[in-house]
Amino acid sequence: MFLNKTPYYAAALLVSILSSCGKKEQQQQPTQPPAVPVTLIEVQTADAAYFDEYPATVTALNEIELRPQVTGFVTGIHFKDGARVRKGQLLYSIDAQLYSANYDQAVANLNVQEANLARAQKDADRYHELAKNDAVAKQLVDNADAALEVAKRQADAAKANIRAVQTSVNYTKVTAPFDGVIGISAVKVGAAVTAGQTVLNTVSTDSQLAVDFNVDQKEIYRFTELMKNTKATDSTFTLKFGADVYPATGKLALIDRAVDPQTGTIKTRLVFPNKDNTLRSGMSATVRVLNNAAAKSVVIPNKAVTEQLGEYFVYVAGDSSKVSQRRVVLGTAIGANIIVKEGLKEGEKIAVEGVQNLREGAVIQAGK
């Protein structure tokens, strides 16, 4: 006897197919990504005083190159290189023989002219006495007066020549123009020097030194106000050399008369005391200007910020244990923290640890 098994096989096949489809759908269901462990902090505001920094150059308040005013040979150097000198101190001697001889000649010429003047005076006096008695022609009197005038002019010229030659003699002695420090001599004894051209040495003041730096024209008002503020001398302006900060504070001395049209900046000068002579003209430094303008600013740890294509972002925690990426505008860094100008409000929570594992909309697990 044969049984019809077709319906049985069809039913079994249908059950098998349905079971297989159920397993496939179960396998294709997406798995929920695990929560990313992070550390959250609450955004707060703080008084964020910081320093604006500017590259600067140390320069002497008064500095001059010594150049001879006469041509000749150096016959003496009367100081030690790098020594402190006083105003009027003799520094260099230049051979004065030629100029002394010229002076002697000028004195002799003056003696001759004064003798001629005395003779012309006597002649004029004599002719005037004769003229009172009509004993001499008027033409002779006029000639005598003219000769006397010429003798006076020649004597005056001789005196002026003496002063000129005496000046040259004086210029054979090069003296310090002011109190300061002299550098290393550029010439040796016996060297030939040319008037107005040869540089002998440089003298500069050192009790106080200037520090020049450029600020953007947008900051002119700020620095003008700082210069008016007499209290802006305690800690407003400091000087830094690498990681070392100069112990004395500076004072804002001046702002230049005009903005450089090519750079849009203006030169500004501070003055620092130099009691221990640690500042030297020509040094490069960094000027630090205390900025209190960021009072009650949003300050967050630097490590909470990520950068993408030149823009900065933080991850802000939402109500559903997810984070959203938010663009922020950063201000000045203060140690391990940074000021946020725009993008965050006080009381919001941001991720500071585990940031590298976050994406937009990621589920987080906040830890301590």
Tab-separated table of C-alpha atoms in Angstrom:
chain	number	residue	atom	x	y	z
A	1	MET	CA	0.000	0.000	0.000
A	2	PHE	CA	1.514	3.371	-1.027
A	3	LEU	CA	0.902	6.562	1.001
A	4	ASN	CA	0.866	10.053	-0.528
A	5	LYS	CA	3.809	11.789	1.314
A	6	THR	CA	3.855	14.963	-0.788
A	7	PRO	CA	2.001	17.200	1.726
A	8	TYR	CA	4.300	16.014	4.499
A	9	TYR	CA	7.444	16.883	2.581
A	10	ALA	CA	6.046	20.304	1.603
A	11	ALA	CA	5.220	21.163	5.174
A	12	ALA	CA	8.671	20.118	6.388
A	13	LEU	CA	10.325	22.171	3.664
A	14	LEU	CA	8.260	25.232	4.599
A	15	VAL	CA	9.235	24.933	8.259
A	16	SER	CA	12.906	24.610	7.323
A	17	ILE	CA	12.789	27.697	5.097
A	18	LEU	CA	11.077	29.795	7.740
A	19	SER	CA	13.597	28.704	10.353
A	20	SER	CA	16.514	29.577	8.076
A	21	CYS	CA	15.129	33.058	7.302
A	22	GLY	CA	14.637	33.754	10.989
A	23	LYS	CA	18.233	32.941	11.771
A	24	LYS	CA	19.478	35.131	8.894
A	25	GLU	CA	17.393	38.088	10.056
A	26	GLN	CA	18.711	37.565	13.570
A	27	GLN	CA	22.291	37.531	12.252
A	28	GLN	CA	21.772	40.695	10.136
A	29	GLN	CA	20.466	42.804	12.997
A	30	PRO	CA	23.118	45.551	13.822
A	31	THR	CA	24.878	45.218	17.131
A	32	GLN	CA	24.856	48.256	19.458
A	33	PRO	CA	28.421	49.694	19.808
A	34	PRO	CA	29.747	49.631	23.347
A	35	ALA	CA	29.698	52.818	25.381
A	36	VAL	CA	32.968	54.777	25.295
A	37	PRO	CA	34.431	55.378	28.763
A	38	VAL	CA	35.160	59.072	29.247
A	39	THR	CA	35.776	61.586	31.987
A	40	LEU	CA	33.461	64.581	32.040
A	41	ILE	CA	33.935	67.959	33.654
A	42	GLU	CA	31.537	70.823	34.094
A	43	VAL	CA	32.421	74.004	32.202
A	44	GLN	CA	33.186	76.879	34.552
A	45	THR	CA	34.227	80.500	34.260
A	46	ALA	CA	37.246	82.001	35.967
A	47	ASP	CA	39.300	85.189	36.169
A	48	ALA	CA	41.784	84.360	33.433
A	49	ALA	CA	44.637	86.848	33.599
A	50	TYR	CA	47.437	86.000	31.183
A	51	PHE	CA	50.382	87.533	29.356
A	52	ASP	CA	50.433	88.721	25.760
A	53	GLU	CA	53.898	88.111	24.330
A	54	TYR	CA	55.831	90.098	21.730
A	55	PRO	CA	59.297	89.548	20.243
A	56	ALA	CA	61.575	92.404	21.283
A	57	THR	CA	65.102	93.781	21.059
A	58	VAL	CA	67.132	95.321	23.858
A	59	THR	CA	68.737	98.610	22.885
A	60	ALA	CA	70.656	101.375	24.631
A	61	LEU	CA	68.810	104.579	25.459
A	62	ASN	CA	71.862	106.534	24.299
A	63	GLU	CA	74.487	105.076	21.992
A	64	ILE	CA	77.043	106.746	19.741
A	65	GLU	CA	79.829	105.700	17.418
A	66	LEU	CA	83.093	107.492	18.065
A	67	ARG	CA	84.622	108.899	14.870
A	68	PRO	CA	87.650	111.208	14.663
A	69	GLN	CA	87.143	114.818	13.560
A	70	VAL	CA	90.688	115.050	12.191
A	71	THR	CA	92.811	112.842	9.960
A	72	GLY	CA	96.008	111.341	11.335
A	73	PHE	CA	97.558	108.451	13.234
A	74	VAL	CA	96.365	107.117	16.590
A	75	THR	CA	99.074	107.863	19.150
A	76	GLY	CA	97.321	106.710	22.322
A	77	ILE	CA	94.418	104.635	23.652
A	78	HIS	CA	93.577	105.613	27.225
A	79	PHE	CA	91.000	103.061	28.411
A	80	LYS	CA	90.427	99.323	28.797
A	81	ASP	CA	88.025	97.616	26.410
A	82	GLY	CA	84.593	97.231	27.960
A	83	ALA	CA	85.342	99.675	30.781
A	84	ARG	CA	82.970	102.213	32.245
A	85	VAL	CA	83.854	105.757	31.169
A	86	ARG	CA	82.865	109.210	32.415
A	87	LYS	CA	81.800	112.192	30.354
A	88	GLY	CA	84.859	114.129	29.148
A	89	GLN	CA	87.295	111.276	29.843
A	90	LEU	CA	90.167	111.070	27.341
A	91	LEU	CA	89.775	107.966	25.160
A	92	TYR	CA	91.998	108.372	22.063
A	93	SER	CA	94.883	110.623	21.077
A	94	ILE	CA	95.620	111.421	17.427
A	95	ASP	CA	98.960	112.795	16.237
A	96	ALA	CA	98.729	116.541	16.871
A	97	GLN	CA	102.099	117.711	15.476
A	98	LEU	CA	100.691	119.028	12.198
A	99	TYR	CA	97.733	120.732	13.897
A	100	SER	CA	99.977	122.240	16.593
A	101	ALA	CA	102.274	123.602	13.912
A	102	ASN	CA	99.302	125.101	12.122
A	103	TYR	CA	98.220	126.684	15.389
A	104	ASP	CA	101.639	128.221	15.955
A	105	GLN	CA	101.594	129.572	12.408
A	106	ALA	CA	98.118	131.041	12.962
A	107	VAL	CA	99.296	132.754	16.163
A	108	ALA	CA	102.289	134.224	14.334
A	109	ASN	CA	100.047	135.484	11.550
A	110	LEU	CA	97.766	137.122	14.134
A	111	ASN	CA	100.783	138.907	15.644
A	112	VAL	CA	101.691	140.239	12.204
A	113	GLN	CA	98.166	141.444	11.567
A	114	GLU	CA	97.922	143.098	14.956
A	115	ALA	CA	101.230	144.902	14.237
A	116	ASN	CA	99.860	146.088	10.886
A	117	LEU	CA	96.702	147.229	12.664
A	118	ALA	CA	98.703	149.238	15.193
A	119	ARG	CA	100.672	150.946	12.423
A	120	ALA	CA	97.524	151.699	10.427
A	121	GLN	CA	95.915	153.153	13.553
A	122	LYS	CA	98.877	155.493	14.120
A	123	ASP	CA	98.865	156.613	10.472
A	124	ALA	CA	95.158	157.352	10.616
A	125	ASP	CA	95.529	159.291	13.870
A	126	ARG	CA	98.391	161.357	12.449
A	127	TYR	CA	96.508	162.271	9.273
A	128	HIS	CA	93.431	163.271	11.250
A	129	GLU	CA	95.531	165.661	13.380
A	130	LEU	CA	97.014	167.230	10.256
A	131	ALA	CA	93.575	167.510	8.713
A	132	LYS	CA	92.428	169.678	11.636
A	133	ASN	CA	94.930	172.351	10.489
A	134	ASP	CA	94.294	171.805	6.786
A	135	ALA	CA	97.882	170.592	6.518
A	136	VAL	CA	97.126	167.440	4.495
A	137	ALA	CA	94.968	166.582	1.556
A	138	LYS	CA	91.615	164.953	2.362
A	139	GLN	CA	92.461	162.111	-0.047
A	140	LEU	CA	95.356	161.063	2.182
A	141	VAL	CA	93.080	161.028	5.241
A	142	ASP	CA	90.564	158.812	3.423
A	143	ASN	CA	93.337	156.455	2.343
A	144	ALA	CA	94.580	156.181	5.915
A	145	ASP	CA	91.066	155.365	7.170
A	146	ALA	CA	90.669	152.692	4.476
A	147	ALA	CA	94.026	151.131	5.350
A	148	LEU	CA	92.997	151.064	9.024
A	149	GLU	CA	89.730	149.288	8.174
A	150	VAL	CA	91.582	146.689	6.085
A	151	ALA	CA	94.031	146.078	8.947
A	152	LYS	CA	91.118	145.534	11.357
A	153	ARG	CA	89.481	143.015	9.016
A	154	GLN	CA	92.762	141.157	8.555
A	155	ALA	CA	93.265	140.964	12.309
A	156	ASP	CA	89.725	139.603	12.750
A	157	ALA	CA	90.387	136.973	10.065
A	158	ALA	CA	93.592	135.952	11.802
A	159	LYS	CA	91.727	135.514	15.099
A	160	ALA	CA	89.069	133.379	13.383
A	161	ASN	CA	91.772	131.230	11.831
A	162	ILE	CA	93.293	130.672	15.263
A	163	ARG	CA	89.943	129.479	16.588
A	164	ALA	CA	89.569	127.069	13.664
A	165	VAL	CA	93.075	125.684	14.064
A	166	GLN	CA	92.605	125.454	17.828
A	167	THR	CA	89.479	123.369	17.219
A	168	SER	CA	91.498	120.949	15.097
A	169	VAL	CA	94.074	120.690	17.868
A	170	ASN	CA	91.308	119.952	20.369
A	171	TYR	CA	89.868	117.278	18.061
A	172	THR	CA	93.113	115.324	18.298
A	173	LYS	CA	91.811	114.310	21.740
A	174	VAL	CA	88.717	112.083	21.528
A	175	THR	CA	86.740	112.150	24.774
A	176	ALA	CA	83.652	110.326	26.103
A	177	PRO	CA	80.432	112.180	25.180
A	178	PHE	CA	78.538	110.889	28.256
A	179	ASP	CA	78.762	108.416	31.118
A	180	GLY	CA	78.491	104.832	29.908
A	181	VAL	CA	80.320	101.725	28.801
A	182	ILE	CA	82.801	101.620	25.943
A	183	GLY	CA	83.189	98.638	23.645
A	184	ILE	CA	86.204	96.912	22.122
A	185	SER	CA	88.421	99.332	20.234
A	186	ALA	CA	88.211	99.043	16.458
A	187	VAL	CA	91.695	100.544	15.965
A	188	LYS	CA	95.150	100.075	17.464
A	189	VAL	CA	97.891	102.552	18.272
A	190	GLY	CA	99.544	103.643	15.032
A	191	ALA	CA	96.463	103.089	12.884
A	192	ALA	CA	95.650	105.763	10.307
A	193	VAL	CA	92.203	107.295	10.737
A	194	THR	CA	90.181	109.583	8.488
A	195	ALA	CA	88.100	112.473	9.736
A	196	GLY	CA	84.402	111.615	9.919
A	197	GLN	CA	84.819	108.107	8.462
A	198	THR	CA	86.812	105.733	10.656
A	199	VAL	CA	84.829	104.181	13.516
A	200	LEU	CA	87.016	104.114	16.611
A	201	ASN	CA	84.587	102.567	19.105
A	202	THR	CA	81.037	102.736	20.471
A	203	VAL	CA	79.882	104.164	23.791
A	204	SER	CA	76.431	103.446	25.225
A	205	THR	CA	74.529	104.013	28.438
A	206	ASP	CA	73.771	100.936	30.543
A	207	SER	CA	72.122	101.993	33.818
A	208	GLN	CA	68.783	101.729	32.034
A	209	LEU	CA	68.088	99.988	28.746
A	210	ALA	CA	65.221	100.251	26.316
A	211	VAL	CA	63.285	97.285	24.974
A	212	ASP	CA	61.612	97.912	21.605
A	213	PHE	CA	58.786	95.790	20.202
A	214	ASN	CA	56.042	96.192	17.608
A	215	VAL	CA	52.323	96.024	18.348
A	216	ASP	CA	49.415	95.873	15.937
A	217	GLN	CA	47.751	99.201	15.220
A	218	LYS	CA	44.534	97.794	16.741
A	219	GLU	CA	46.293	97.809	20.123
A	220	ILE	CA	47.333	101.472	20.067
A	221	TYR	CA	44.407	102.508	22.254
A	222	ARG	CA	45.158	99.781	24.790
A	223	PHE	CA	48.824	100.747	25.104
A	224	THR	CA	47.993	104.444	25.220
A	225	GLU	CA	45.760	103.760	28.202
A	226	LEU	CA	48.503	101.669	29.817
A	227	MET	CA	50.942	104.545	29.419
A	228	LYS	CA	48.477	106.883	31.163
A	229	ASN	CA	47.995	104.403	33.992
A	230	THR	CA	50.717	105.111	36.542
A	231	LYS	CA	49.916	101.835	38.303
A	232	ALA	CA	50.871	99.838	35.223
A	233	THR	CA	54.459	99.455	36.399
A	234	ASP	CA	54.371	96.771	39.099
A	235	SER	CA	53.853	93.606	37.092
A	236	THR	CA	52.278	94.691	33.806
A	237	PHE	CA	55.491	94.599	31.778
A	238	THR	CA	58.051	91.845	32.212
A	239	LEU	CA	60.871	90.491	30.077
A	240	LYS	CA	61.618	86.865	29.279
A	241	PHE	CA	64.721	85.197	27.842
A	242	GLY	CA	63.710	81.663	26.897
A	243	ALA	CA	62.342	80.171	30.114
A	244	ASP	CA	64.015	82.795	32.336
A	245	VAL	CA	62.124	85.905	33.426
A	246	TYR	CA	64.108	89.091	34.089
A	247	PRO	CA	63.666	89.972	37.788
A	248	ALA	CA	62.910	93.688	37.320
A	249	THR	CA	59.723	95.031	35.757
A	250	GLY	CA	59.624	97.640	33.030
A	251	LYS	CA	57.843	100.913	32.402
A	252	LEU	CA	56.111	101.943	29.191
A	253	ALA	CA	58.159	104.921	27.975
A	254	LEU	CA	56.756	105.823	24.569
A	255	ILE	CA	54.772	104.834	21.509
A	256	ASP	CA	56.261	105.836	18.168
A	257	ARG	CA	54.803	108.770	16.239
A	258	ALA	CA	53.366	106.779	13.304
A	259	VAL	CA	52.238	103.330	12.152
A	260	ASP	CA	54.400	101.529	9.621
A	261	PRO	CA	52.099	101.370	6.562
A	262	GLN	CA	53.757	98.207	5.256
A	263	THR	CA	53.365	96.110	8.416
A	264	GLY	CA	50.447	97.852	10.127
A	265	THR	CA	52.405	97.926	13.386
A	266	ILE	CA	53.810	100.653	15.581
A	267	LYS	CA	57.032	100.585	17.595
A	268	THR	CA	56.611	100.676	21.351
A	269	ARG	CA	59.370	101.131	23.936
A	270	LEU	CA	59.752	99.917	27.492
A	271	VAL	CA	62.540	100.953	29.884
A	272	PHE	CA	64.077	98.449	32.303
A	273	PRO	CA	66.601	99.088	35.083
A	274	ASN	CA	69.931	97.334	34.602
A	275	LYS	CA	71.412	97.337	38.081
A	276	ASP	CA	73.487	94.154	37.681
A	277	ASN	CA	74.415	94.885	34.057
A	278	THR	CA	72.742	91.679	32.855
A	279	LEU	CA	70.996	93.411	29.970
A	280	ARG	CA	73.145	94.139	26.924
A	281	SER	CA	72.271	96.160	23.858
A	282	GLY	CA	71.307	93.945	20.905
A	283	MET	CA	69.849	91.078	22.934
A	284	SER	CA	66.675	89.374	21.672
A	285	ALA	CA	63.920	88.867	24.227
A	286	THR	CA	60.179	88.422	24.684
A	287	VAL	CA	58.072	91.185	26.196
A	288	ARG	CA	55.192	89.961	28.360
A	289	VAL	CA	52.235	92.303	28.880
A	290	LEU	CA	49.745	91.317	31.575
A	291	ASN	CA	46.209	91.090	30.167
A	292	ASN	CA	43.270	91.246	32.553
A	293	ALA	CA	40.677	91.627	29.819
A	294	ALA	CA	39.542	87.985	30.081
A	295	ALA	CA	37.880	88.273	33.488
A	296	LYS	CA	35.128	85.678	34.000
A	297	SER	CA	36.040	83.734	30.878
A	298	VAL	CA	35.262	80.111	30.055
A	299	VAL	CA	38.434	78.116	30.719
A	300	ILE	CA	38.788	74.407	29.859
A	301	PRO	CA	41.677	71.923	29.799
A	302	ASN	CA	43.648	71.965	26.577
A	303	LYS	CA	43.337	68.186	26.241
A	304	ALA	CA	39.560	68.483	25.747
A	305	VAL	CA	40.072	70.200	22.383
A	306	THR	CA	40.455	68.398	19.060
A	307	GLU	CA	41.490	69.996	15.784
A	308	GLN	CA	40.075	69.232	12.345
A	309	LEU	CA	41.132	71.140	9.233
A	310	GLY	CA	42.182	74.187	11.199
A	311	GLU	CA	39.020	74.326	13.326
A	312	TYR	CA	38.662	73.342	16.967
A	313	PHE	CA	36.008	71.155	18.586
A	314	VAL	CA	34.960	69.730	21.937
A	315	TYR	CA	32.565	66.885	22.751
A	316	VAL	CA	29.569	68.041	24.799
A	317	ALA	CA	27.565	65.485	26.783
A	318	GLY	CA	23.800	65.372	26.147
A	319	ASP	CA	20.865	64.081	28.206
A	320	SER	CA	20.779	60.635	26.517
A	321	SER	CA	24.359	59.630	27.402
A	322	LYS	CA	25.504	60.690	23.961
A	323	VAL	CA	27.987	63.368	22.938
A	324	SER	CA	27.804	65.943	20.194
A	325	GLN	CA	30.766	67.562	18.538
A	326	ARG	CA	30.748	71.358	18.893
A	327	ARG	CA	32.953	73.945	17.234
A	328	VAL	CA	34.620	76.451	19.576
A	329	VAL	CA	36.664	79.629	19.144
A	330	LEU	CA	39.785	79.546	21.295
A	331	GLY	CA	41.603	82.347	23.031
A	332	THR	CA	44.917	82.418	24.861
A	333	ALA	CA	46.469	79.334	26.433
A	334	ILE	CA	47.103	79.566	30.159
A	335	GLY	CA	49.344	76.721	31.222
A	336	ALA	CA	47.456	73.439	30.716
A	337	ASN	CA	44.187	75.309	30.126
A	338	ILE	CA	42.853	77.518	27.369
A	339	ILE	CA	40.276	80.293	27.146
A	340	VAL	CA	37.178	79.610	25.031
A	341	LYS	CA	35.825	82.777	23.441
A	342	GLU	CA	32.770	81.212	21.769
A	343	GLY	CA	30.961	77.861	21.717
A	344	LEU	CA	30.584	76.861	25.381
A	345	LYS	CA	28.520	78.021	28.315
A	346	GLU	CA	29.027	77.665	32.008
A	347	GLY	CA	27.417	74.500	33.398
A	348	GLU	CA	27.752	72.358	30.251
A	349	LYS	CA	29.675	69.105	30.526
A	350	ILE	CA	32.495	68.179	28.167
A	351	ALA	CA	34.739	65.148	27.751
A	352	VAL	CA	38.358	65.551	28.797
A	353	GLU	CA	39.554	61.915	28.888
A	354	GLY	CA	38.905	59.382	26.130
A	355	VAL	CA	38.324	62.147	23.593
A	356	GLN	CA	40.353	60.335	20.926
A	357	ASN	CA	37.810	57.503	20.854
A	358	LEU	CA	34.729	59.701	20.417
A	359	ARG	CA	32.660	60.413	17.337
A	360	GLU	CA	29.519	62.483	16.755
A	361	GLY	CA	26.628	60.867	18.572
A	362	ALA	CA	28.778	58.311	20.419
A	363	VAL	CA	27.340	56.729	23.545
A	364	ILE	CA	29.476	57.417	26.563
A	365	GLN	CA	30.015	55.955	29.962
A	366	ALA	CA	31.143	58.670	32.335
A	367	GLY	CA	33.757	57.708	34.855
A	368	LYS	CA	35.383	59.500	37.733
